[in-house]
Short mmCIF file of C-alpha atoms in Angstrom, two decimals:
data_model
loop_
_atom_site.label_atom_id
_atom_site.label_comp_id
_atom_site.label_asym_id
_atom_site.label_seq_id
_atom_site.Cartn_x
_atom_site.Cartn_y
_atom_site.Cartn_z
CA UNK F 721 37.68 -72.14 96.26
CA UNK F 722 39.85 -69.81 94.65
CA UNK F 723 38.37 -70.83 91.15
CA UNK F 724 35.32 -70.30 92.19
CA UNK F 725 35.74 -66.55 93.44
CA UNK F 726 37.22 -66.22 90.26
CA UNK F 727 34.12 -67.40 88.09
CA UNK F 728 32.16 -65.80 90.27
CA UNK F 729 33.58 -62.35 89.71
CA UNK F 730 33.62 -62.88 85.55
CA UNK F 731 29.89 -63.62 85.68
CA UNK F 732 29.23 -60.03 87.43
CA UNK F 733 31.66 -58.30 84.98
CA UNK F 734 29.66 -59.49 82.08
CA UNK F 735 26.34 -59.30 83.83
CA UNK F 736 27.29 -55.74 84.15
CA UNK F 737 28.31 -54.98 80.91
CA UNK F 738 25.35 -56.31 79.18
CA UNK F 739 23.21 -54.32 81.61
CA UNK F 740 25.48 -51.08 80.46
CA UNK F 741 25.25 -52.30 76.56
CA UNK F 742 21.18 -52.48 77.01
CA UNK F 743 20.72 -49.66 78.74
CA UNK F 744 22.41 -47.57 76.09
CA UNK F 745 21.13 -49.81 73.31
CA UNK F 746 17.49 -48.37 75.36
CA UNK F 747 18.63 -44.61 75.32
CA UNK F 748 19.62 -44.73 71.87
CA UNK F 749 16.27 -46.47 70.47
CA UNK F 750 15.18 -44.15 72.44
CA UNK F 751 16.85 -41.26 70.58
CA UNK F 752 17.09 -42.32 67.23
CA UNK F 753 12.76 -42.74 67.52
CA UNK F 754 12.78 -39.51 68.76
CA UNK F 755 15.03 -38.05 66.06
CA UNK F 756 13.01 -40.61 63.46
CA UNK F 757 9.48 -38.79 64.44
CA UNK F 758 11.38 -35.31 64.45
CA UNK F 759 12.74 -36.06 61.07
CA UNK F 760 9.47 -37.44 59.37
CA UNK F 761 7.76 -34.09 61.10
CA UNK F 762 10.14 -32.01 59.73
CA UNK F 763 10.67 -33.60 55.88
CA UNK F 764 10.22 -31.16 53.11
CA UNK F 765 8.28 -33.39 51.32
CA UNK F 766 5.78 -34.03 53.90
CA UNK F 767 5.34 -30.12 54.02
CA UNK F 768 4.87 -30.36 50.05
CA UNK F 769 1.86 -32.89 50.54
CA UNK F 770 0.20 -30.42 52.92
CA UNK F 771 0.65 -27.33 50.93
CA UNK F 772 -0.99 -29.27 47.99
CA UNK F 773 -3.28 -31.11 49.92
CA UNK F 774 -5.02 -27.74 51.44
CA UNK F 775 -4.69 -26.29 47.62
CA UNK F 776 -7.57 -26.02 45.40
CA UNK F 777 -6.83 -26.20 41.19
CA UNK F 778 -7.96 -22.71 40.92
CA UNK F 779 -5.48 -21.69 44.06
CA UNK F 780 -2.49 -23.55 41.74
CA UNK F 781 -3.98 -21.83 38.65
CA UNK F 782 -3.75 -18.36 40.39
CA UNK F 783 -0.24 -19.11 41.37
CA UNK F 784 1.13 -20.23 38.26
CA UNK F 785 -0.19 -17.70 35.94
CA UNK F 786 1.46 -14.69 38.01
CA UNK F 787 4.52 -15.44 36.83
CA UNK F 788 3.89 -17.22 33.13
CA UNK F 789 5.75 -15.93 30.82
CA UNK F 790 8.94 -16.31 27.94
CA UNK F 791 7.03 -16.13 24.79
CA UNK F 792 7.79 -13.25 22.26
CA UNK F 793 5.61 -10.17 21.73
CA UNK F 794 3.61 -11.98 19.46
CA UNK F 795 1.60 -14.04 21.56
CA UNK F 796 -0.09 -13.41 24.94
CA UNK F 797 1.78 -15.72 27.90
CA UNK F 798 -1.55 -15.76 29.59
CA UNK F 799 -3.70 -16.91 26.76
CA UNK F 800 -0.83 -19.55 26.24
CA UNK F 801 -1.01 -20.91 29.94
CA UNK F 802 -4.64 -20.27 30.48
CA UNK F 803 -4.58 -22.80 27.14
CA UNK F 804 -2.17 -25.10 28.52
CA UNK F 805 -4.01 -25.36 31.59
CA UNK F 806 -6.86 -26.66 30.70
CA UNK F 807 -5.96 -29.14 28.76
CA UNK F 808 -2.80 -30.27 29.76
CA UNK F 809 -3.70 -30.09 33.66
CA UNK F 810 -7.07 -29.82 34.89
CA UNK F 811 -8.14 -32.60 36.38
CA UNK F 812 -4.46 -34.36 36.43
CA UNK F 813 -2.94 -35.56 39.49
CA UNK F 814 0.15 -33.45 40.26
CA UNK F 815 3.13 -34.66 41.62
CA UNK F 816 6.54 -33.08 42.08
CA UNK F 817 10.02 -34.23 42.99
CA UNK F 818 12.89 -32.86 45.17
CA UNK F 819 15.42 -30.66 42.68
CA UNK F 820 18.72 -32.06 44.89
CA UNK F 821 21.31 -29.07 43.75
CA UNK F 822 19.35 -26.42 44.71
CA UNK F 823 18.21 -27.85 48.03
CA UNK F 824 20.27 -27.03 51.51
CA UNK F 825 19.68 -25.57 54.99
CA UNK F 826 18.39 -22.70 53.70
CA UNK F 827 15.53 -23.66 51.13
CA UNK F 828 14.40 -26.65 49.48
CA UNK F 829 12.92 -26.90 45.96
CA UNK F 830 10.54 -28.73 44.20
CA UNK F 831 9.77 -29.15 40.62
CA UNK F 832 5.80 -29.47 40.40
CA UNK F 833 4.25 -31.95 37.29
CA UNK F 834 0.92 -32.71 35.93
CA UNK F 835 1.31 -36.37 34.84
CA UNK F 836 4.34 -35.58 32.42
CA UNK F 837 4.26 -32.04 31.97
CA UNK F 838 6.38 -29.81 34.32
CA UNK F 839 4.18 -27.03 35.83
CA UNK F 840 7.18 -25.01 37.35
CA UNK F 841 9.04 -24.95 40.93
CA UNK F 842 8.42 -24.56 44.65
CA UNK F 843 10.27 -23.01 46.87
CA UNK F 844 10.04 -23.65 50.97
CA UNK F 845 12.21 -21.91 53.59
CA UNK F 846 12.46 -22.56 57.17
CA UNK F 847 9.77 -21.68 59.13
CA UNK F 848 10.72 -19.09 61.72
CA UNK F 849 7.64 -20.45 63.85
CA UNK F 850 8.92 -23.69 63.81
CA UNK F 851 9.03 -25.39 67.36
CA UNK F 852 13.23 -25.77 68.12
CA UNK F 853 13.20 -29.59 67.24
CA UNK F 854 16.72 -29.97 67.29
CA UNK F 855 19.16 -32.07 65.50
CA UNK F 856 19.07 -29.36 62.89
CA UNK F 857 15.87 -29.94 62.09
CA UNK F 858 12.78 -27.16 61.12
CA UNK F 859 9.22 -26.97 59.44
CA UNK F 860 9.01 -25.70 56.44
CA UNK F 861 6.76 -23.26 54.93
CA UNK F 862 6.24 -21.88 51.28
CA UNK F 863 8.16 -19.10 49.97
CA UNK F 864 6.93 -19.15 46.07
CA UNK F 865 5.69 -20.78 43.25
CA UNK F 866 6.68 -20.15 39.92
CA UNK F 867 5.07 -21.57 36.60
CA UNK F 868 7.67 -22.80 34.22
CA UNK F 869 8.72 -21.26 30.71
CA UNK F 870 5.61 -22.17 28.70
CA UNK F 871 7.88 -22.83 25.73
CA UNK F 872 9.05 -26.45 27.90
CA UNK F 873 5.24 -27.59 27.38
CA UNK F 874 4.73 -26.12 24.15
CA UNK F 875 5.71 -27.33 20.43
CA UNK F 876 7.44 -24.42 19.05
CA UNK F 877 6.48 -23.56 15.08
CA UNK F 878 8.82 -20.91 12.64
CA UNK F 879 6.56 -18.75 10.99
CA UNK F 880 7.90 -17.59 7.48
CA UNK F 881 6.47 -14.93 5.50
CA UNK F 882 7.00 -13.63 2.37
CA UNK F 883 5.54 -9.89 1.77
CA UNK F 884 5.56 -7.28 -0.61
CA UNK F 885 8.47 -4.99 0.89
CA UNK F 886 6.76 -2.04 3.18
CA UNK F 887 4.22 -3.24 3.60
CA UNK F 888 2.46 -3.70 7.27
CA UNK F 889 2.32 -6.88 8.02
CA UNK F 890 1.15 -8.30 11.30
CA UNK F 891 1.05 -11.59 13.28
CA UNK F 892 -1.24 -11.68 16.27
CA UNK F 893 -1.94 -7.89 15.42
CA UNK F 894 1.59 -6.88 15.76
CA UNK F 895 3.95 -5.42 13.20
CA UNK F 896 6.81 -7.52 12.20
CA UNK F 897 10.29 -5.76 11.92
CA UNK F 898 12.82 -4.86 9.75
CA UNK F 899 15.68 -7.05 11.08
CA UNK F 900 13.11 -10.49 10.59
CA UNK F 901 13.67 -10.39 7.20
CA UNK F 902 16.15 -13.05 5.88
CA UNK F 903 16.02 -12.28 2.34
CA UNK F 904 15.14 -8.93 0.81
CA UNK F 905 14.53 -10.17 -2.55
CA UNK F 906 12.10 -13.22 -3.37
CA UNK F 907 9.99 -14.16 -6.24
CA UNK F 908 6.16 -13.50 -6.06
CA UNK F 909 4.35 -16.99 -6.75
CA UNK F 910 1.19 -16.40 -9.24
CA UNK F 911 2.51 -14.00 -11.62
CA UNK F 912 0.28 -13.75 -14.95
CA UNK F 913 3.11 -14.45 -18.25
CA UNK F 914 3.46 -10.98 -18.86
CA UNK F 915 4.38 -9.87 -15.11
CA UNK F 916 6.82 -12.86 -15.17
CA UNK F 917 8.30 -12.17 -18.23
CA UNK F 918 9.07 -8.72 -16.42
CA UNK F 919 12.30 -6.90 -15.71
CA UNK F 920 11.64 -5.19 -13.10
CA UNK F 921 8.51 -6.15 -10.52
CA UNK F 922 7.10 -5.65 -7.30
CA UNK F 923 10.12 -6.38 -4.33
CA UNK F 924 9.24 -8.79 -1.98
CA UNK F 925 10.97 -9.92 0.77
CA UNK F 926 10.59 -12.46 3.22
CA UNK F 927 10.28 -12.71 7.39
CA UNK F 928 11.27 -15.45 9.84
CA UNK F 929 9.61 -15.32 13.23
CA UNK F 930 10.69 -17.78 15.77
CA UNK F 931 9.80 -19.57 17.82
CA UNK F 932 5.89 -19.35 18.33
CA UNK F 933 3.38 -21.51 20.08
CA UNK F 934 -0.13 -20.71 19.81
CA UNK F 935 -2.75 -19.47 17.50
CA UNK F 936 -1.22 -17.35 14.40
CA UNK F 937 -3.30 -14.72 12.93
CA UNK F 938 -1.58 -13.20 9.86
CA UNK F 939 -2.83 -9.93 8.89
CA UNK F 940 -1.99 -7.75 5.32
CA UNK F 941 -1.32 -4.32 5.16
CA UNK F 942 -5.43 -3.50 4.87
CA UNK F 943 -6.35 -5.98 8.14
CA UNK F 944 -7.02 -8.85 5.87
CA UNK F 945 -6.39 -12.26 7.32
CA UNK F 946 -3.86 -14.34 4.98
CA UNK F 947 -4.36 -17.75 5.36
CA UNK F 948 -1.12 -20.04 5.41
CA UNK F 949 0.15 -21.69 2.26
CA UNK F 950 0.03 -25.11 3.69
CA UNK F 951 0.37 -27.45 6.54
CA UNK F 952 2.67 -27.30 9.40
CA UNK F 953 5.84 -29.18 8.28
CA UNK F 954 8.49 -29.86 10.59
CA UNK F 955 7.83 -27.21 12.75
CA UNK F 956 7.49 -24.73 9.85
CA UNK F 957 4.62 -22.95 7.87
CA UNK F 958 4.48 -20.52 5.06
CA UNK F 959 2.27 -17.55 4.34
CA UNK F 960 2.60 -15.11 0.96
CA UNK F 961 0.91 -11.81 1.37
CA UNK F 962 -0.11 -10.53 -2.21
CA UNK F 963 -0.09 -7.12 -2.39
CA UNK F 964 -2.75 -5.33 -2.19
CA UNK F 965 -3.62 -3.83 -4.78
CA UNK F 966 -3.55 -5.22 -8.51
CA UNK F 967 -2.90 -3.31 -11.76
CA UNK F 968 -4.24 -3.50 -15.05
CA UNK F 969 -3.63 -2.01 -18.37
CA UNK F 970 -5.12 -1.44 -22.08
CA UNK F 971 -2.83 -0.10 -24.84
CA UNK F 972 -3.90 0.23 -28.47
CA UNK F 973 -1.07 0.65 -30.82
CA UNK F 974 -0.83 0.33 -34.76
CA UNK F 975 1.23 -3.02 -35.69
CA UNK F 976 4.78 -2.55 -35.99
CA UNK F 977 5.23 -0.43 -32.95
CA UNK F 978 6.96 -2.25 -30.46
CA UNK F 979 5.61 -2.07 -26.78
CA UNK F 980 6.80 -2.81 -23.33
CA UNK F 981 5.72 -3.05 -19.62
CA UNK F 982 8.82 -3.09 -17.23
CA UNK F 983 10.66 -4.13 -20.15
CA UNK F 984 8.49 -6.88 -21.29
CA UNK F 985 7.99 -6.65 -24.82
CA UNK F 986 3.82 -7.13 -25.42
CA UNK F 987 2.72 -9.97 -27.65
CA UNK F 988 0.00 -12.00 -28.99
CA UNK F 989 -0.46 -13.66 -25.75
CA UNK F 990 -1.87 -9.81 -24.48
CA UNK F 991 -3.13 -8.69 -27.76
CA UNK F 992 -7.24 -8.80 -27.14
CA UNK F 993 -8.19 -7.32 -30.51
CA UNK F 994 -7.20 -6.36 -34.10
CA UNK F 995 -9.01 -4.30 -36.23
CA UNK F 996 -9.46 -1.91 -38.90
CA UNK F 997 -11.52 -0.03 -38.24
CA UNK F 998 -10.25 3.09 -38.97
CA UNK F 999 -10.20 2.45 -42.37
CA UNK F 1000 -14.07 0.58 -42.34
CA UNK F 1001 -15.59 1.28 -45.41
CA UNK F 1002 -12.50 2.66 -47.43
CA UNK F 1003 -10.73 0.06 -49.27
CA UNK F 1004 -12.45 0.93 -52.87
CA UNK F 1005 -11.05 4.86 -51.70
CA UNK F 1006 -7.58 3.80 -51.21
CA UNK F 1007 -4.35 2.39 -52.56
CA UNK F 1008 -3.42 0.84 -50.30
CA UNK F 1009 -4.87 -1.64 -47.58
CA UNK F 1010 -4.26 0.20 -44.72
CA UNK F 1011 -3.11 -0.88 -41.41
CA UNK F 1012 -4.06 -3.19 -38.83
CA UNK F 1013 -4.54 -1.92 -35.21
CA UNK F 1014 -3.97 -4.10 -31.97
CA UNK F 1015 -5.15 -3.38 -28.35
CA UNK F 1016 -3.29 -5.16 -25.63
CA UNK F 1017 -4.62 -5.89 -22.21
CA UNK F 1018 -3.83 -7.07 -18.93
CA UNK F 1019 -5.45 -7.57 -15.81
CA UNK F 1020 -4.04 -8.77 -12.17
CA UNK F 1021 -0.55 -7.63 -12.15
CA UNK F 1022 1.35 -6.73 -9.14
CA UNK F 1023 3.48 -4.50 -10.37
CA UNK F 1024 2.67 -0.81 -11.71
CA UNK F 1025 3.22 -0.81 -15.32
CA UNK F 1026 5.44 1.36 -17.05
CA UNK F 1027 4.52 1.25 -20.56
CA UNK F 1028 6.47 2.58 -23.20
CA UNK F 1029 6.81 2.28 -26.64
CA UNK F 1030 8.79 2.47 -29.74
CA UNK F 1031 8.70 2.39 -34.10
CA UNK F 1032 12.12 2.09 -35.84
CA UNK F 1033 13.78 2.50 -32.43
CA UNK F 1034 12.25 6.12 -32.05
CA UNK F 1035 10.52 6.75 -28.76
CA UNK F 1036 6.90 7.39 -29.20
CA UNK F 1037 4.84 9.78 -26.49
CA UNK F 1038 1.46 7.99 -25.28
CA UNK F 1039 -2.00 9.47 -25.62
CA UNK F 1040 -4.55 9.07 -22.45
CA UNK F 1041 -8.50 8.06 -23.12
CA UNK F 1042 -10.53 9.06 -20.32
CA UNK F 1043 -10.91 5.95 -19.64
CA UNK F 1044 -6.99 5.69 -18.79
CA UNK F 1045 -6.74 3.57 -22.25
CA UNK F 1046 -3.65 4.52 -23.88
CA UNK F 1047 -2.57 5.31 -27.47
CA UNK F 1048 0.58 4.77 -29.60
CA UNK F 1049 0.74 6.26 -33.34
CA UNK F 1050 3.41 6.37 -35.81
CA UNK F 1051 5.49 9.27 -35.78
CA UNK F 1052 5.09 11.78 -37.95
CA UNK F 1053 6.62 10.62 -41.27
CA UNK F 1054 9.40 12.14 -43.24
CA UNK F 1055 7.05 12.72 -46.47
CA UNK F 1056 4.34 14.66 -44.84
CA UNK F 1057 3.23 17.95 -46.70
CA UNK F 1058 1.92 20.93 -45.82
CA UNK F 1059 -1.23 20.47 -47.71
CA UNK F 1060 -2.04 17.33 -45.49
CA UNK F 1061 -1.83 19.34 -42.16
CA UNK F 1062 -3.73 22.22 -43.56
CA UNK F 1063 -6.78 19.70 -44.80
CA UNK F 1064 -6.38 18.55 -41.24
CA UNK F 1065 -6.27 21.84 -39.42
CA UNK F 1066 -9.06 23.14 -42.26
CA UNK F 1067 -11.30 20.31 -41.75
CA UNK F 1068 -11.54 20.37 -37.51
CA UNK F 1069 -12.14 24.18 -37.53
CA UNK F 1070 -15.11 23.65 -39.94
CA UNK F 1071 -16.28 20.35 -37.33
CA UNK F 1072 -16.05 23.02 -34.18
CA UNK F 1073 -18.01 25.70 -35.76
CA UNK F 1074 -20.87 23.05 -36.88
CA UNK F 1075 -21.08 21.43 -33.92
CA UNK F 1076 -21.05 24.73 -31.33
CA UNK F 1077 -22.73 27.44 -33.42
CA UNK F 1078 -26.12 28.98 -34.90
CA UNK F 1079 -26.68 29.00 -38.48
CA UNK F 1080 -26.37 25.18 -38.60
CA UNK F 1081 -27.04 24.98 -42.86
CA UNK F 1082 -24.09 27.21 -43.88
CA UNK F 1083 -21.54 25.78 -41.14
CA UNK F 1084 -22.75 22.17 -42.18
CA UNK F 1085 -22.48 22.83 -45.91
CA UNK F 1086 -19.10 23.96 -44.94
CA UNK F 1087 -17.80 20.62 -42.88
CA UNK F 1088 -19.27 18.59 -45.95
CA UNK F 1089 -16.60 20.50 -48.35
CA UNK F 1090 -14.22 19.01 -45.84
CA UNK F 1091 -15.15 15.50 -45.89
CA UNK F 1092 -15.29 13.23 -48.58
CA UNK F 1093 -18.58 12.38 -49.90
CA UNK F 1094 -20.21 8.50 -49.51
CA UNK F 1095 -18.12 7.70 -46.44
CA UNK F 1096 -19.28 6.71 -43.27
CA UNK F 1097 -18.40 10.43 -41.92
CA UNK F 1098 -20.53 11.73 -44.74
CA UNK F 1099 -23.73 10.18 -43.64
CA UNK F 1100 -23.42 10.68 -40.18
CA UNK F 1101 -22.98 14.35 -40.98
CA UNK F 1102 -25.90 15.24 -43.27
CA UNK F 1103 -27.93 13.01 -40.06
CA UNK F 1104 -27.01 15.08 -37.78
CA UNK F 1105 -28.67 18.55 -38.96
CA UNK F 1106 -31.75 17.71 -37.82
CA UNK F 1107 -30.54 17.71 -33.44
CA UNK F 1108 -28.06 20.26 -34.14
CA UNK F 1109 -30.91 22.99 -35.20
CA UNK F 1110 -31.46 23.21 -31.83
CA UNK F 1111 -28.32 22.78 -30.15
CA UNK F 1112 -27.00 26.04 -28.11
CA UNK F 1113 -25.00 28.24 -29.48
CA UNK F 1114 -21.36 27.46 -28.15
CA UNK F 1115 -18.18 29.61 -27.38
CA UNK F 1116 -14.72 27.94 -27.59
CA UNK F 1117 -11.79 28.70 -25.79
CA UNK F 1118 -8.75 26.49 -26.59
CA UNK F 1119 -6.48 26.02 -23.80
CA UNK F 1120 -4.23 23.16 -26.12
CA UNK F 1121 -5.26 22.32 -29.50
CA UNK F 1122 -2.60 20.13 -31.64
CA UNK F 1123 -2.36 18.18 -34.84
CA UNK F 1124 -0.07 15.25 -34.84
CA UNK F 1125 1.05 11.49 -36.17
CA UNK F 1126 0.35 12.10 -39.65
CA UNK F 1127 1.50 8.89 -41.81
CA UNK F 1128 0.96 8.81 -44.90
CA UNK F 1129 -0.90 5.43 -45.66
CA UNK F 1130 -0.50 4.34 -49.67
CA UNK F 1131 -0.12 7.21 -52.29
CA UNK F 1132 -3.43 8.45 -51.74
CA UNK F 1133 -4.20 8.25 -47.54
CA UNK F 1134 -2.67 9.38 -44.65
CA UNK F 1135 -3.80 9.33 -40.83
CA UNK F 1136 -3.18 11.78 -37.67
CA UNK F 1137 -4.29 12.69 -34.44
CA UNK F 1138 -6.14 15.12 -33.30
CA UNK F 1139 -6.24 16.72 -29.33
CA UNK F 1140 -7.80 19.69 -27.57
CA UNK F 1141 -8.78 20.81 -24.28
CA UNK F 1142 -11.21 23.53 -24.05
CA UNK F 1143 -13.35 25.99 -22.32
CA UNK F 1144 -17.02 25.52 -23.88
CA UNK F 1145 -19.70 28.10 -23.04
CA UNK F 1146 -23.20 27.25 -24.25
CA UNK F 1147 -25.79 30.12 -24.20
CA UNK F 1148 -29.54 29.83 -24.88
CA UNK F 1149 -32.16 32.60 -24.63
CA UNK F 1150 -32.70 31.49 -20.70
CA UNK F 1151 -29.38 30.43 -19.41
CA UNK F 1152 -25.68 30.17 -19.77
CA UNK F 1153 -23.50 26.86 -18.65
CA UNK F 1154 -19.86 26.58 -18.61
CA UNK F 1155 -17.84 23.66 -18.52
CA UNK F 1156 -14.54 22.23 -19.45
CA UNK F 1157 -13.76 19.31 -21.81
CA UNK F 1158 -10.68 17.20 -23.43
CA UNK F 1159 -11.09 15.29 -26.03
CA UNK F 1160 -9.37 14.12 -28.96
CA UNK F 1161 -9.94 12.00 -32.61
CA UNK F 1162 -8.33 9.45 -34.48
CA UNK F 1163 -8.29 10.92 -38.36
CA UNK F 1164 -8.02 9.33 -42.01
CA UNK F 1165 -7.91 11.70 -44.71
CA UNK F 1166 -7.79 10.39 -48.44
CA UNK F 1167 -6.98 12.64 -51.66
CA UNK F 1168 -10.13 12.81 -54.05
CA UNK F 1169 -8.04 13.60 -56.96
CA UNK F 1170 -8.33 17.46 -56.32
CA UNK F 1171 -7.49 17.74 -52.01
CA UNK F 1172 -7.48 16.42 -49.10
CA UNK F 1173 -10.68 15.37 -47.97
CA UNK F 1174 -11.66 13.26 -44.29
CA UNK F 1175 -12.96 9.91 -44.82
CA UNK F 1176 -12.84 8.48 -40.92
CA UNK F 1177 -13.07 10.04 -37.78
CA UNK F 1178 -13.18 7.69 -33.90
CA UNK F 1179 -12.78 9.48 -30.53
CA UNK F 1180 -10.28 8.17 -28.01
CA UNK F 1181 -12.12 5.55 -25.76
#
């Protein structure tokens, strides 16, 4: 009986305790579904489906391009992100994912994607109207959105540029700087021979801008667009802005003078003509041959020229056509007389007074002492009389007048210049006109036996 009362009284104990042991396996289903609904309410990712559920693309545009940005002053972050937009998420889905270390009680974040490209962060805080869950738990509500730096989505390029030194030179309409360039002295590709045979030539240096991401517009110092020198190659492309303005040159020299442009010394790859034309018509009149006379040219260089020249190491003085042509002679020689600069001094006072005053027969019969008789001067001479009877009669004024080069050519020849600049007045019986004029002639003067007589006469170009 005993046993039995003792059985009996087990079975309760246990019958009781599993009661106890269900009940509070009840109450805590219970609470753990309540805390399971509280915590799915309350998840920051469900809040992250709503907020980009009840977004429209434009709404997500609008908030990312407030705060686009991290490019240089080059390039527009707007133009870049409206650019990146479009094509790299329009239409995508977007997705995001929980950034861990910066997410706590007090905010959560969340970096935002269009298929593989990052778009930038969210940011929710606590809601203060959230309903007082408990267990710690809150809604969430959106605090920002910020794009990301549009240089993660972009390819970045380096821009190098090579410029004539000074020069404005712009990318994306804005002036590069003085501390870009990484080497102040680089050679100009393109040169002509002569401008690369050079001592001394236009300084060019060259930029390095970097990094950039969008469209490049490379601008000279005059607005023109320079268009790259190639292809984008590992992440680099080249531009050369010529400068912009080219130079050119003609130089006519006798042979044997030596002439150089920034040190280069001229020859027969720029000479462009030799003559004789001084001496046209005179070989029977002389004893010698005469000499030959070469005109250099050059067109397209960068650099300014500065032309000099030289005979027997003596530093000659250039003459200036109108044209800007320039002129070397010989120097004057050592075994020039006084006779030869008188026929020369003699013979251009008798041209003037033809050639600018009345009484045209006597002041022609004059110049023809001075010249000697079957040349090519001769002739056109005596042809002119006709016009000149009824040129104006002409007042000189010499402001410079000056006889120089004289080199004696042979035994019987010898050539000089000839320059003026002068105030002409020209009166007729109606009317007076003033004007101003410099001018200047090439001269060969051969000895007839008895003086000094011109045989050739060409104006400066």
């Amino acid at each position: 009986m005993a046993e039995k009362k003792k059985r009996d009284g087990w079975g309760l104990f246990l019958l009781f305790w599993t009661m106890l042991l269900l009940l509070l396996g009840f109450l805590a289903c219970v609470f753990f579904y309540k805390y399971a609904s509280i915590y799915e309410q309350t998840r920051p990712e469900k809040a992250m489906d709503d907020i980009l559920a009840s977004m429209s693309e434009k709404e997500l545009h609008d908030a990312l391009a407030e705060s686009a940005g991290g490019v240089s002053e080059y390039e527009d972050a707007r133009t870049l992100f409206e650019n990146f937009f479009d094509h790299s998420v329009q239409g995508k889905k977007i997705s995001f994912r929980r950034d861990m270390s910066r997410s706590d009680a007090s905010q959560t974040v969340f970096f935002l994607y269009a298929g593989p490209a990052r778009l930038g962060e969210v940011r929710l805080v606590p809601d203060e109207n959230s309903p007082n869950y408990g267990f710690g738990r809150t809604d969430w509500r959106l605090d920002s959105i910020s794009a990301a730096s549009l240089t993660d989505n972009l390819a970045a390029i380096t821009v190098q540029i090579d410029a004539p030194d000074g020069m404005d030179v712009r990318i994306n309409g804005v002036p590069l700087r003085e501390e870009q360039i990484i080497d102040p002295s680089v050679p100009l590709t393109e040169l002509t021979p002569l401008e690369a045979r050079m001592d001394t030539r236009i300084r060019m240096v060259r930029y390095e801008i970097s990094p950039l991401y969008g469209e490049i517009t490379v601008t000279d110092g005059a607005g023109n667009e320079v268009a790259p020198s190639g292809a984008v190659e590992n992440g680099r492309v080249s531009y050369v802005v010529k400068p912009e303005t080219t130079y050119s040159f003609r130089i006519e020299a006798p042979e044997g003078i030596v002439v150089t442009v920034n040190g280069a010394e001229l020859g027969e790859e720029e000479i462009a003509k030799r003559d004789r034309n001084m001496f046209r018509g005179l070989d029977e009149r002389m004893t010698d041959s005469g000499y030959e006379t070469l005109v250099y040219a050059a067109d397209g260089l960068y650099t300014v020229p500065d032309i000099h020249a030289a005979y027997e190491g003596r530093e000659l003085s250039p003459i200036v056509g109108e044209d800007g042509k320039i002129y070397f002679f010989y120097p004057d020689g050592e075994d020039i007389t006084q006779l030869m600069r008188n026929a020369a001094e003699g013979f251009f006072d008798a041209y003037m007074s033809y050639a600018n005053y009345k009484y045209n027969g006597a002041a022609l019969n004059n110049l023809l002492e001075h010249i000697l008789p079957g040349t090519e001067l001769d002739s056109y001479a005596r042809n002119s009389y006709d016009a000149m009877i009824w040129a104006s009669a002409t007042e000189v004024k010499y402001d410079e007048l000056s006889f120089d080069n004289f080199r004696r050519v042979g035994s019987n020849c010898f050539t000089c210049t000839i320059l003026y600049k002068a105030d002409f007045t020209a009166k007729s019986w109606y009317t007076q006109n003033t004007y101003a004029m410099r001018d200047g002639y090439k001269m060969v003067f051969i000895h007839d036996g008895t003086t000094w007589r011109a045989a050739s006469m060409s104006a400066f170009d």
